[in-house]
Coordinates of C-alpha atoms in Angstrom, one line a residue:
X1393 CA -15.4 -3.5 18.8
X1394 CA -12.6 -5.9 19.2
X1395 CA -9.6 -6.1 16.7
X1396 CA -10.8 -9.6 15.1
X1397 CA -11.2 -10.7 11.6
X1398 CA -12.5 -14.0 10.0
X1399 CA -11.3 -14.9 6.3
X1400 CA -13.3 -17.7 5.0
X1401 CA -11.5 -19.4 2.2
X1402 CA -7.7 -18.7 2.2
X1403 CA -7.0 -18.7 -1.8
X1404 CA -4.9 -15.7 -3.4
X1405 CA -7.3 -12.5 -2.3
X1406 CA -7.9 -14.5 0.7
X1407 CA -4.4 -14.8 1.8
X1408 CA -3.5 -11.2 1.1
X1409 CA -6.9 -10.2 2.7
X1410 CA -5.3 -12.3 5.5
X1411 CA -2.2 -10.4 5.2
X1412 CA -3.5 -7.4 5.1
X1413 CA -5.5 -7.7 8.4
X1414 CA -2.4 -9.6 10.4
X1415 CA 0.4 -7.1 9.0
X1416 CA -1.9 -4.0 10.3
X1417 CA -2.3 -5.8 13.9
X1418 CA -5.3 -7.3 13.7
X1419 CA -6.0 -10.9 15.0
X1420 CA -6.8 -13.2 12.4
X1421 CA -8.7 -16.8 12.1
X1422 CA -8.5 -18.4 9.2
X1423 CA -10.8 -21.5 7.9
X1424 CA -10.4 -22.7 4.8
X1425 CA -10.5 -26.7 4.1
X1426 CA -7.3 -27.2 1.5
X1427 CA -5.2 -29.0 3.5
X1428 CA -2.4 -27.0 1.9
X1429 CA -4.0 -23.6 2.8
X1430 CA -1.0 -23.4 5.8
X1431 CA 1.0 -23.7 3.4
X1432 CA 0.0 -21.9 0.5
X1433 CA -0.9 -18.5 2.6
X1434 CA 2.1 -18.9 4.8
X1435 CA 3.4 -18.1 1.5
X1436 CA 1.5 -14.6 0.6
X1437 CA 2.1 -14.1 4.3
X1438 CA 5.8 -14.1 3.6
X1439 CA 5.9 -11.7 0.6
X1440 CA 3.4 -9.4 2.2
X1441 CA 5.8 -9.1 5.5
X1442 CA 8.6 -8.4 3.4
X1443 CA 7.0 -5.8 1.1
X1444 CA 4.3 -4.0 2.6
X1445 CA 6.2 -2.4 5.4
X1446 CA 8.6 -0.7 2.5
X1447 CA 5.8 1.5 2.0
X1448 CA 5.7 3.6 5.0
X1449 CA 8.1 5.8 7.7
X1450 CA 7.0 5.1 10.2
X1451 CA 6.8 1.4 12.1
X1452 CA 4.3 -0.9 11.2
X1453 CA 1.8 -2.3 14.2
X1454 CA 3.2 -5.1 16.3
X1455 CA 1.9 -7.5 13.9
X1456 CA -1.7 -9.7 14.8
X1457 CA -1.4 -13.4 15.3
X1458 CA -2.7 -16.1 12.3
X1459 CA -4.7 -19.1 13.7
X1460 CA -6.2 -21.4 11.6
X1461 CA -9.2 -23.2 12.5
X1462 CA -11.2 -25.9 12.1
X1463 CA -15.0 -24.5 11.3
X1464 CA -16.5 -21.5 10.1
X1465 CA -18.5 -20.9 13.6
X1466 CA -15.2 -21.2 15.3
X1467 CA -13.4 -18.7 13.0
X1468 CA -16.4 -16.1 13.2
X1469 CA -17.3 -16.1 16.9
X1470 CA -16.9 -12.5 18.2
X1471 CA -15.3 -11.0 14.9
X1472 CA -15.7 -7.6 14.2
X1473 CA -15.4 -8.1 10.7
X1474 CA -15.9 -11.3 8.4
X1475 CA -14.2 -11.8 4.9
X1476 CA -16.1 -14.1 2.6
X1477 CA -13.3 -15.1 -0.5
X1478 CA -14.8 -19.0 -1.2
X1479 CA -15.0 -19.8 -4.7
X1480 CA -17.3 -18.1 -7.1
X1481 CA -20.4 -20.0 -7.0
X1482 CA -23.8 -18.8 -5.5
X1483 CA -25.0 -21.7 -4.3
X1484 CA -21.7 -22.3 -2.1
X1485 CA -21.5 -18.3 -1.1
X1486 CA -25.0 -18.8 0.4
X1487 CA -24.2 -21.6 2.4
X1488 CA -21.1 -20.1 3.4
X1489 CA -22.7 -17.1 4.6
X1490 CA -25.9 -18.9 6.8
X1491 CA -23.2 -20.3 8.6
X1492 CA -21.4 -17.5 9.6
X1493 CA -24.4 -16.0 10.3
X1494 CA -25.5 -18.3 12.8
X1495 CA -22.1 -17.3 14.7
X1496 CA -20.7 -14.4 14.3
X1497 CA -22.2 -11.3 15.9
X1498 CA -25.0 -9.0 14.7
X1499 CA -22.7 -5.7 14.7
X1500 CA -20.3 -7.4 12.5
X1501 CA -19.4 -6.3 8.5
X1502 CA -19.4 -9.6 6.5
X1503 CA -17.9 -8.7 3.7
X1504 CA -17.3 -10.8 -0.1
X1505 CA -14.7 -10.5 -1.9
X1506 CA -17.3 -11.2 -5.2
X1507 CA -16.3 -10.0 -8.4
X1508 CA -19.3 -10.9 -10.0
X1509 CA -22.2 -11.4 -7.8
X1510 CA -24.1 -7.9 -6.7
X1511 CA -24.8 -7.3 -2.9
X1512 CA -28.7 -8.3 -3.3
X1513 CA -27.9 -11.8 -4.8
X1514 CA -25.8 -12.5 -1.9
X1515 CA -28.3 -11.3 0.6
X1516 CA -31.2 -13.4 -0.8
X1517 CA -32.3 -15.6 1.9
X1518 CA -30.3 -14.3 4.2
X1519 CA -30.8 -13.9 8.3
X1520 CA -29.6 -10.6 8.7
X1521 CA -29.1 -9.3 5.2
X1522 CA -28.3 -5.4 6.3
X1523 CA -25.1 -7.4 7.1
X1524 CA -23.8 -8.2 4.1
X1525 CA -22.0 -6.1 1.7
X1526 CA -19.4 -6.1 -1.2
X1527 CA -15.9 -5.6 -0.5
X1528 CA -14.0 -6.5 -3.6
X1529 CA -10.4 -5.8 -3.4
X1530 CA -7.2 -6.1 -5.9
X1531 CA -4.9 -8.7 -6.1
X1532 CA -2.2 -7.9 -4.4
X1533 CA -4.2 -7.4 -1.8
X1534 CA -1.9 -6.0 1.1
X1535 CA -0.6 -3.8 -1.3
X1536 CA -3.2 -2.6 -3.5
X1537 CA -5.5 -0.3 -1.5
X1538 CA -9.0 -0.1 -3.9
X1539 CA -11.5 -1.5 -2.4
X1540 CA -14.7 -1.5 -4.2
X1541 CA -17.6 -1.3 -1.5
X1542 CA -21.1 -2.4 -2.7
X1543 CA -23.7 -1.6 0.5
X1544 CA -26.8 -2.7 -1.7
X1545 CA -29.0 -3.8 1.1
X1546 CA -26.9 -3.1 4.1
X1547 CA -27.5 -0.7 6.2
X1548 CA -25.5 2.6 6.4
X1549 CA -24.6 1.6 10.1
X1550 CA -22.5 -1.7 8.5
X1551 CA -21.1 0.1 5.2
X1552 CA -19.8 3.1 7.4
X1553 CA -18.1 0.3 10.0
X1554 CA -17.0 -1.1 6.6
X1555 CA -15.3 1.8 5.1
X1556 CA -14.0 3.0 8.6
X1557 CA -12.3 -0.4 9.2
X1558 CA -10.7 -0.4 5.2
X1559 CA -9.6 3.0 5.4
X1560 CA -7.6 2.2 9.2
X1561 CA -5.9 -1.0 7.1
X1562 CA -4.0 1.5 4.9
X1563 CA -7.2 1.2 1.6
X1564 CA -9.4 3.0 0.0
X1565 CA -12.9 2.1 0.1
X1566 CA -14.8 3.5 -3.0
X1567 CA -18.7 3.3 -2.3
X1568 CA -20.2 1.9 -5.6
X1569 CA -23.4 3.6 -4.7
X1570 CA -25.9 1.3 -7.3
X1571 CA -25.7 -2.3 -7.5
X1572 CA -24.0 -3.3 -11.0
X1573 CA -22.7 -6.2 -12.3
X1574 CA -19.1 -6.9 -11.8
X1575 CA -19.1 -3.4 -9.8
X1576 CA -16.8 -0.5 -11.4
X1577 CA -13.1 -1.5 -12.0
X1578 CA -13.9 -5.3 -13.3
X1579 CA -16.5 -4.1 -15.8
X1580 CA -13.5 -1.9 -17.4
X1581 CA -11.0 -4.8 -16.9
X1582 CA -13.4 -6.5 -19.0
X1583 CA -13.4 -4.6 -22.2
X1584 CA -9.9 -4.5 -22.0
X1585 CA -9.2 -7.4 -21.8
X1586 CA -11.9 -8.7 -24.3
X1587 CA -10.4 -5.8 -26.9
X1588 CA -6.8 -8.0 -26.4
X1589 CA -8.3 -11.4 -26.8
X1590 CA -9.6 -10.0 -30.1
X1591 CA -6.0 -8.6 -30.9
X1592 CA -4.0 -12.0 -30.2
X1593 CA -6.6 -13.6 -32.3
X1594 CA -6.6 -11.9 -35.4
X1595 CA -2.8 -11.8 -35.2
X1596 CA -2.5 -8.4 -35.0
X1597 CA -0.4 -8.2 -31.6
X1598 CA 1.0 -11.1 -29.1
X1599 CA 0.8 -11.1 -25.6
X1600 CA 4.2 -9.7 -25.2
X1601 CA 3.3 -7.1 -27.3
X1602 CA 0.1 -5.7 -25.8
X1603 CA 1.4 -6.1 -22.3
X1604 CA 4.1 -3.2 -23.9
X1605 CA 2.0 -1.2 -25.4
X1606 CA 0.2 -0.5 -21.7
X1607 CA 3.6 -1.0 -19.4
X1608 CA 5.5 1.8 -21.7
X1609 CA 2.7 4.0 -22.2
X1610 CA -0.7 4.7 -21.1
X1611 CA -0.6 2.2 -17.8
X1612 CA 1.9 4.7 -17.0
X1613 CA -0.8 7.7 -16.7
X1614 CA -3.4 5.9 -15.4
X1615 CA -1.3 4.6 -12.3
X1616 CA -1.3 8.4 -11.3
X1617 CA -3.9 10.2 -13.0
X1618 CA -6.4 7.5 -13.9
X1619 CA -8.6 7.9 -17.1
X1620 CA -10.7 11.2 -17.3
X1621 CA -7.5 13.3 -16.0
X1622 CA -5.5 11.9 -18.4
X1623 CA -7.4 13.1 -21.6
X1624 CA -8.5 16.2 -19.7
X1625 CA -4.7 17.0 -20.1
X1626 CA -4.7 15.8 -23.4
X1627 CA -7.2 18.4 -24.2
X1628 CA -4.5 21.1 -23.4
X1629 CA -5.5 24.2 -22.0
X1630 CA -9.1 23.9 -23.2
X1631 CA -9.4 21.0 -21.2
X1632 CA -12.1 18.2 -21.4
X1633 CA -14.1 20.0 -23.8
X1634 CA -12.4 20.6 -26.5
X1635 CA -10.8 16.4 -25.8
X1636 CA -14.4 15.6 -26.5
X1637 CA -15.0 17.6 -29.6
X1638 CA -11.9 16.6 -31.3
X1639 CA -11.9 12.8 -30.0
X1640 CA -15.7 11.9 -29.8
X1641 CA -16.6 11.5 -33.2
X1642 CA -13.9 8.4 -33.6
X1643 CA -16.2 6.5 -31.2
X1644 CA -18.8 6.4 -34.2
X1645 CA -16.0 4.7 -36.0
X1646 CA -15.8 0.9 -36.4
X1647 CA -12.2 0.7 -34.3
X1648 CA -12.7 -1.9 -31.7
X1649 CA -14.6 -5.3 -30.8
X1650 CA -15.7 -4.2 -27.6
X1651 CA -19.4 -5.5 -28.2
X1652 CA -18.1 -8.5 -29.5
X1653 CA -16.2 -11.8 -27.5
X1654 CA -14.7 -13.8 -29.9
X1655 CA -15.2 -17.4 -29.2
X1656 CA -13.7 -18.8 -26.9
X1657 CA -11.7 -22.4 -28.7
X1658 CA -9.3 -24.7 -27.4
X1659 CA -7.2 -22.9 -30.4
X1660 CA -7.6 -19.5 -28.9
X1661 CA -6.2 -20.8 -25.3
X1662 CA -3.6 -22.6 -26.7
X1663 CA -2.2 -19.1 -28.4
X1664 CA -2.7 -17.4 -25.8
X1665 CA -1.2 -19.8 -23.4
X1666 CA 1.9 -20.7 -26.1
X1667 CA 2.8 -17.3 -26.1
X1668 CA 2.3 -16.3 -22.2
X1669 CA 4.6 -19.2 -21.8
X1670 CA 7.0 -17.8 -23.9
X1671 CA 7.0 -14.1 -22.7
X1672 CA 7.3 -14.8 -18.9
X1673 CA 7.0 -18.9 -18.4
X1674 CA 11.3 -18.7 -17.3
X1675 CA 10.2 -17.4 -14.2
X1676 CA 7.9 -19.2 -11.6
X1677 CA 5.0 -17.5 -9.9
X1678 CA 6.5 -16.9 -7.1
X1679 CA 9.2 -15.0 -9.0
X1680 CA 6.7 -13.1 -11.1
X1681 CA 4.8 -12.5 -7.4
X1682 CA 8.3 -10.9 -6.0
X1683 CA 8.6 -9.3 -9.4
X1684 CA 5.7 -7.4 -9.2
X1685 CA 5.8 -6.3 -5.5
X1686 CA 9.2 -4.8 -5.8
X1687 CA 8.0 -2.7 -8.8
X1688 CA 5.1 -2.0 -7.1
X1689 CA 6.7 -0.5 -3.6
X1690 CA 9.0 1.5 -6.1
X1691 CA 5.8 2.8 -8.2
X1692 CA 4.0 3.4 -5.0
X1693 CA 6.8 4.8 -2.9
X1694 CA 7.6 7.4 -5.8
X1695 CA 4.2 8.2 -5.7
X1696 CA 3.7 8.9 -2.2
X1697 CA 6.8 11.6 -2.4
X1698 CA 4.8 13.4 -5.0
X1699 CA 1.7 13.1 -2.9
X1700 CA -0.4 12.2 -5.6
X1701 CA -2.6 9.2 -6.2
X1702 CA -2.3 5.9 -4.3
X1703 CA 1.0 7.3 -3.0
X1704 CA -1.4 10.3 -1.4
X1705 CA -3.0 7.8 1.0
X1706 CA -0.4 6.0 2.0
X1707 CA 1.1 9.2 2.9
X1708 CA -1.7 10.1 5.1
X1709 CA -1.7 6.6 6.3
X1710 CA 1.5 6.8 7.3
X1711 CA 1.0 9.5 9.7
X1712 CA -1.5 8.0 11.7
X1713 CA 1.0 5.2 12.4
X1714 CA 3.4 7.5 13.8
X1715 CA 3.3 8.4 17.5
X1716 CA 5.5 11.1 19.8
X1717 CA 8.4 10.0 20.9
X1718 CA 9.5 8.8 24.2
X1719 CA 11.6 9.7 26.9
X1720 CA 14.7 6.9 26.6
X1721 CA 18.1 8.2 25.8
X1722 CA 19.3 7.6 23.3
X1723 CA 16.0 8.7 21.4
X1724 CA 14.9 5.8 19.2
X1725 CA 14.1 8.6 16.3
X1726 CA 13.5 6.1 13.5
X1727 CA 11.8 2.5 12.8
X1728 CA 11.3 1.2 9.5
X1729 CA 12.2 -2.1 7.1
X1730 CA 14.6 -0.6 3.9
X1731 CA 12.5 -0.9 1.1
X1732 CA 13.6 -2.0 -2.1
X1733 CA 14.3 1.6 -4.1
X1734 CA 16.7 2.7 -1.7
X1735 CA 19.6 -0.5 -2.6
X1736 CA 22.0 -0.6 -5.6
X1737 CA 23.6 -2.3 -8.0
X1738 CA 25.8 -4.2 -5.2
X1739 CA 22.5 -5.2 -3.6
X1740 CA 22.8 -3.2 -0.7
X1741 CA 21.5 0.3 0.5
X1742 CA 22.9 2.9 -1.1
X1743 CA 24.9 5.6 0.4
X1744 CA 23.0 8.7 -0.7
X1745 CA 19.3 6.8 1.3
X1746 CA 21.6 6.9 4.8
X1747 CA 21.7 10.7 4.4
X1748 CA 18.3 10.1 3.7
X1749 CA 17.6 8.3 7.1
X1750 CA 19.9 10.6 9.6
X1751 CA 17.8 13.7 7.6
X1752 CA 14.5 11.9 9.3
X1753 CA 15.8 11.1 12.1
X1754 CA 16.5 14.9 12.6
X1755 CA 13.0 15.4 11.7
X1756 CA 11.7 13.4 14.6
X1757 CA 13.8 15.3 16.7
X1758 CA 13.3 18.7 15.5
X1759 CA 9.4 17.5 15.6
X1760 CA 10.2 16.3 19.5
X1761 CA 11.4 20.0 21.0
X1762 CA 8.9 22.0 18.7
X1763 CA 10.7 22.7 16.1
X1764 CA 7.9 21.1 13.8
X1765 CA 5.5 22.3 10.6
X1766 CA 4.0 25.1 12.4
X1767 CA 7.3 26.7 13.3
X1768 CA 8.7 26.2 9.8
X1769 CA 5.6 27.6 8.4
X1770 CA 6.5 30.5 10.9
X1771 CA 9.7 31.5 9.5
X1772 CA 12.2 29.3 11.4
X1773 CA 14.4 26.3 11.1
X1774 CA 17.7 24.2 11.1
X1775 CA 19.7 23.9 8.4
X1776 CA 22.5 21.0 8.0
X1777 CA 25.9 22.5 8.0
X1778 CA 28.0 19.4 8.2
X1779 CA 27.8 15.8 8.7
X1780 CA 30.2 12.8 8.9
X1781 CA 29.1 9.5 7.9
X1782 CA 30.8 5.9 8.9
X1783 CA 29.3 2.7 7.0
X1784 CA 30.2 0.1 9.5
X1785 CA 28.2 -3.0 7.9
X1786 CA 26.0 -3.6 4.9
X1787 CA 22.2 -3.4 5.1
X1788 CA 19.8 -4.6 2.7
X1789 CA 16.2 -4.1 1.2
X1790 CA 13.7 -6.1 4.0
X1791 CA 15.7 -5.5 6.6
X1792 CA 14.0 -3.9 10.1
X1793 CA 16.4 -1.1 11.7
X1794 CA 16.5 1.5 13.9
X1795 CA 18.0 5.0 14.5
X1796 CA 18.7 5.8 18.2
X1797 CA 19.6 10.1 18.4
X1798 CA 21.7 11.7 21.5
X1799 CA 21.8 15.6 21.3
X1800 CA 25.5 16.4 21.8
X1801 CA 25.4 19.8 21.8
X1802 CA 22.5 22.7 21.9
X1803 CA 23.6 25.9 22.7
X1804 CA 22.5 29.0 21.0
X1805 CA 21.8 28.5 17.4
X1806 CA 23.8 25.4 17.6
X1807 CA 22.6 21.8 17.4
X1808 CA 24.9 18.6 17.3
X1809 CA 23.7 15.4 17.3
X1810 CA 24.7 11.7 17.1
X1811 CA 22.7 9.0 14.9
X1812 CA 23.6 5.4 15.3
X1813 CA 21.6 3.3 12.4
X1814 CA 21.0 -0.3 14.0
X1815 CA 19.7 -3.9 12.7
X1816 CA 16.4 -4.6 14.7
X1817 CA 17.4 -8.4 14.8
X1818 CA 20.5 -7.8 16.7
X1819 CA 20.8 -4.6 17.7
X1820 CA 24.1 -4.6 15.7
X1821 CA 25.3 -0.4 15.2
X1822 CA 25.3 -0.1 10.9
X1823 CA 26.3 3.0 10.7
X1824 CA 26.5 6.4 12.1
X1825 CA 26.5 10.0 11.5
X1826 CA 27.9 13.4 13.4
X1827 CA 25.6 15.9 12.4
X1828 CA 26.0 19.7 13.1
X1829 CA 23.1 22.3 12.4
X1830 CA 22.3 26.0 12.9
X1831 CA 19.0 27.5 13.5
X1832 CA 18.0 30.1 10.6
X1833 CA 15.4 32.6 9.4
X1834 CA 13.8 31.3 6.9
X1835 CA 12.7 35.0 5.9
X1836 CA 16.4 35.9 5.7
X1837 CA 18.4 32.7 5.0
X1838 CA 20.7 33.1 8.2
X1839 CA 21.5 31.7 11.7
X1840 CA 19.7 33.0 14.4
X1841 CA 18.9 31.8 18.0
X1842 CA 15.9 29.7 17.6
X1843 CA 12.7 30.9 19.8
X1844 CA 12.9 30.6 23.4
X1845 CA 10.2 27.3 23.5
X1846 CA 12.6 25.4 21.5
X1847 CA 16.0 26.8 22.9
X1848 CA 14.9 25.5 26.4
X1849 CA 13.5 21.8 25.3
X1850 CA 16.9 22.0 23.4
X1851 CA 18.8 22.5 26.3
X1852 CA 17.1 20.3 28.3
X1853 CA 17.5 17.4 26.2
X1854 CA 21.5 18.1 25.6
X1855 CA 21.8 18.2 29.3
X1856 CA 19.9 15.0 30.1
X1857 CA 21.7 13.8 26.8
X1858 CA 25.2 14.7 28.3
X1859 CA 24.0 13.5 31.9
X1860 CA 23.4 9.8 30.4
X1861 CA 26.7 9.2 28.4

């Protein structure tokens, strides 16, 4: 199928939904009466374009276009996949959802953002319910890969569309495989959450204060470990077992409300809302927005170098983005946006992350005449010996650059190349590196000539290299 989505309703997840979709080249239409909706998810649009892209090596897809349109029919017709994020209401979901079935085709996923409402309520009365699924993502949504996919009714033809579809947009579909109320994630959300309300209420903790006690500590373990890892460690070396034995018993013990809501007064928001205020209100929402995607990309990024967790799939993503490279000269060896872990305190990109970039541009190059993870697995390499560095002009988290590669010299065991790092915007040179290697055994840690394969392709690019200059 075609490359199309609908979002219906362009609020907060349906902006980063939107997002999402657009940033990953997919064309988008967008309906969603608020005349402000332009506006509003021009807005997400802007914070996702800036942030997203940090996340990966390799260059993001050219990026979809964003129409906004004027009906639901008109923002369905020939979509291959359908976002439902109108308000929670079923009465308005089921309207919504006749009318884009009455226009949008039959092998389309319609999916719902619900939090609350199970697959078979939304499919009740439905033409075509086998359509119609859960897809409830995580605010923010272009950068937040869980997606919690509830099939119910819809046939395995739909939720396997659906998950293929969610895992090429960089996320990870989880397949809540019964129907349940308020899914998997939001039902634990909810006892935590309840468990707080209890905690500002009876004075025993502020806002502030419990928004600590999970930033410093346990949110900490769960971002890359989750919750049944983390106490299997906790169990030492006898693991989950003995956890159990020493920790069950205190869930016999009277510790928590969880069962319990306390009652929800005018008294109770005010508190809540009072202190809120106090603990973050000197920053807009916007602010708190950028905030929390610039800790996020550094969270996520440092996860991804471990290759563990969310970082783990955005690895992998990030592969299937890259492609070979070409046969220009220079080679452009490198395209990427700096992302916001690799500036300084002077607000610019520090010194150490251009080593950084020249090192993958090597990569790409070593990749390019064979030298790639089979042939280091083998036994063989380059090793740096020396480079030279010149920072010509300042570069900054956001921006989009480049890194163009000549091959100066290959001879033998010797490699030389030239790096020029460039802004994307105006092709301005912002820095560059002379780089010298030498090919080594990695079995006994010294130069040798490299193997015949990559000697010639080598060669040939130095002289086509040295033809063109």
């Amino acid at each position: 199928m075609n490359n199309v989505a609908a979002i219906i309703g362009g609020g907060v997840i349906g902006g980063g939904w939107i997002a999402r979709f657009a940033l990953m080249g997919w064309e988008v239409r967008v309906f969603d009466p608020d005349p402000e909706a332009e506006r509003k998810i021009g807005e997400v649009m802007a914070n996702a374009a800036r942030v997203l892209p940090m996340l990966y090596e390799a260059p993001m897809p050219v990026r979809g276009a964003v129409r906004f349109v004027g009906s639901v029919a008109e923002a369905v017709e020939g979509a291959a996949w359908v976002q439902e994020s109108v308000p929670e209401r079923l009465d308005i979901k089921h309207r919504v959802l006749a009318e884009i079935q009455a226009a949008c085709p039959v092998e389309a996923v319609i999916g719902s953002s619900t939090s609350g409402f199970k697959p078979s309520e939304l499919q009740e009365g439905a033409a075509r319910p086998e359509q119609i699924m859960v897809t409830h993502p995580f605010n923010p949504v272009y950068l937040l890969p869980l997606v919690e996919v509830v099939p119910g009714g819809a046939s395995d033809a739909h939720a396997a569309r659906a998950k293929e579809v969610l895992t090429s947009l960089g996320m990870y579909p989880l397949h809540v495989r019964a129907e349940i109320d308020a899914h998997i994630a939001d039902r634990f959300l909810e006892a935590v959450w309840r468990e707080a309300l209890w905690l500002v209420k009876d004075g025993i903790a502020t806002t502030e204060e419990i928004d600590n006690a999970i930033r410093y500590g346990f949110g900490l373990r769960w971002a890359q470990m989750g919750l049944f890892e983390t106490y299997r460690v906790a169990g030492g070396e006898a693991g989950m077992r003995h956890f159990m034995a020493q920790f069950g018993p205190c869930l016999q013990w009277p510790w928590t409300k969880l069962m319990d809501v306390p009652e929800f007064t005018d008294e109770l928001v005010d508190l809540i809302a009072d202190q809120s205020d106090q603990q973050s209100g000197a920053l807009s929402i916007r602010e708190l927005e950028r905030l929390r995607d610039n800790n996020l990309v550094a969270i996520l990024r440092g996860l991804k170098q471990q290759e563990a967790a969310a970082g783990k799939l955005i690895k992998a993503h990030d592969d299937t983005l890259r492609g070979p490279l070409g046969d220009e000269v220079p080679l452009v060896t490198v395209r990427r946006v700096v992302p916001v872990d690799w500036t300084d305190v002077n607000g610019h990109m520090n010194e150490g992350r251009y080593g950084q970039l020249f090192s993958d541009a090597s990569e790409e190059l070593m990749t390019h005449v064979g030298a790639d993870r089979a042939y280091i697995d083998a036994g063989n390499s380059y090793f740096t010996a020396e480079t030279s560095v010149k920072y010509l002009n300042e570069t900054h988290a956001g921006e989009d650059i480049y890194v163009t590669t000549r091959v100066v010299l290959g001879k033998g065991k010797k490699l030389r190349l030239w790096h020029e790092m460039c802004r994307a915007a105006d092709d301005a040179v912002l820095a560059t590196c002379d780089q010298f290697l030498l090919h080594v055994s990695l079995e006994t840690r010294r130069s040798c000539p490299p193997l015949p394969v990559v000697l010639e392709a080598v060669e040939r690019l130095a002289l086509k290299h040295g033809e063109a200059s």
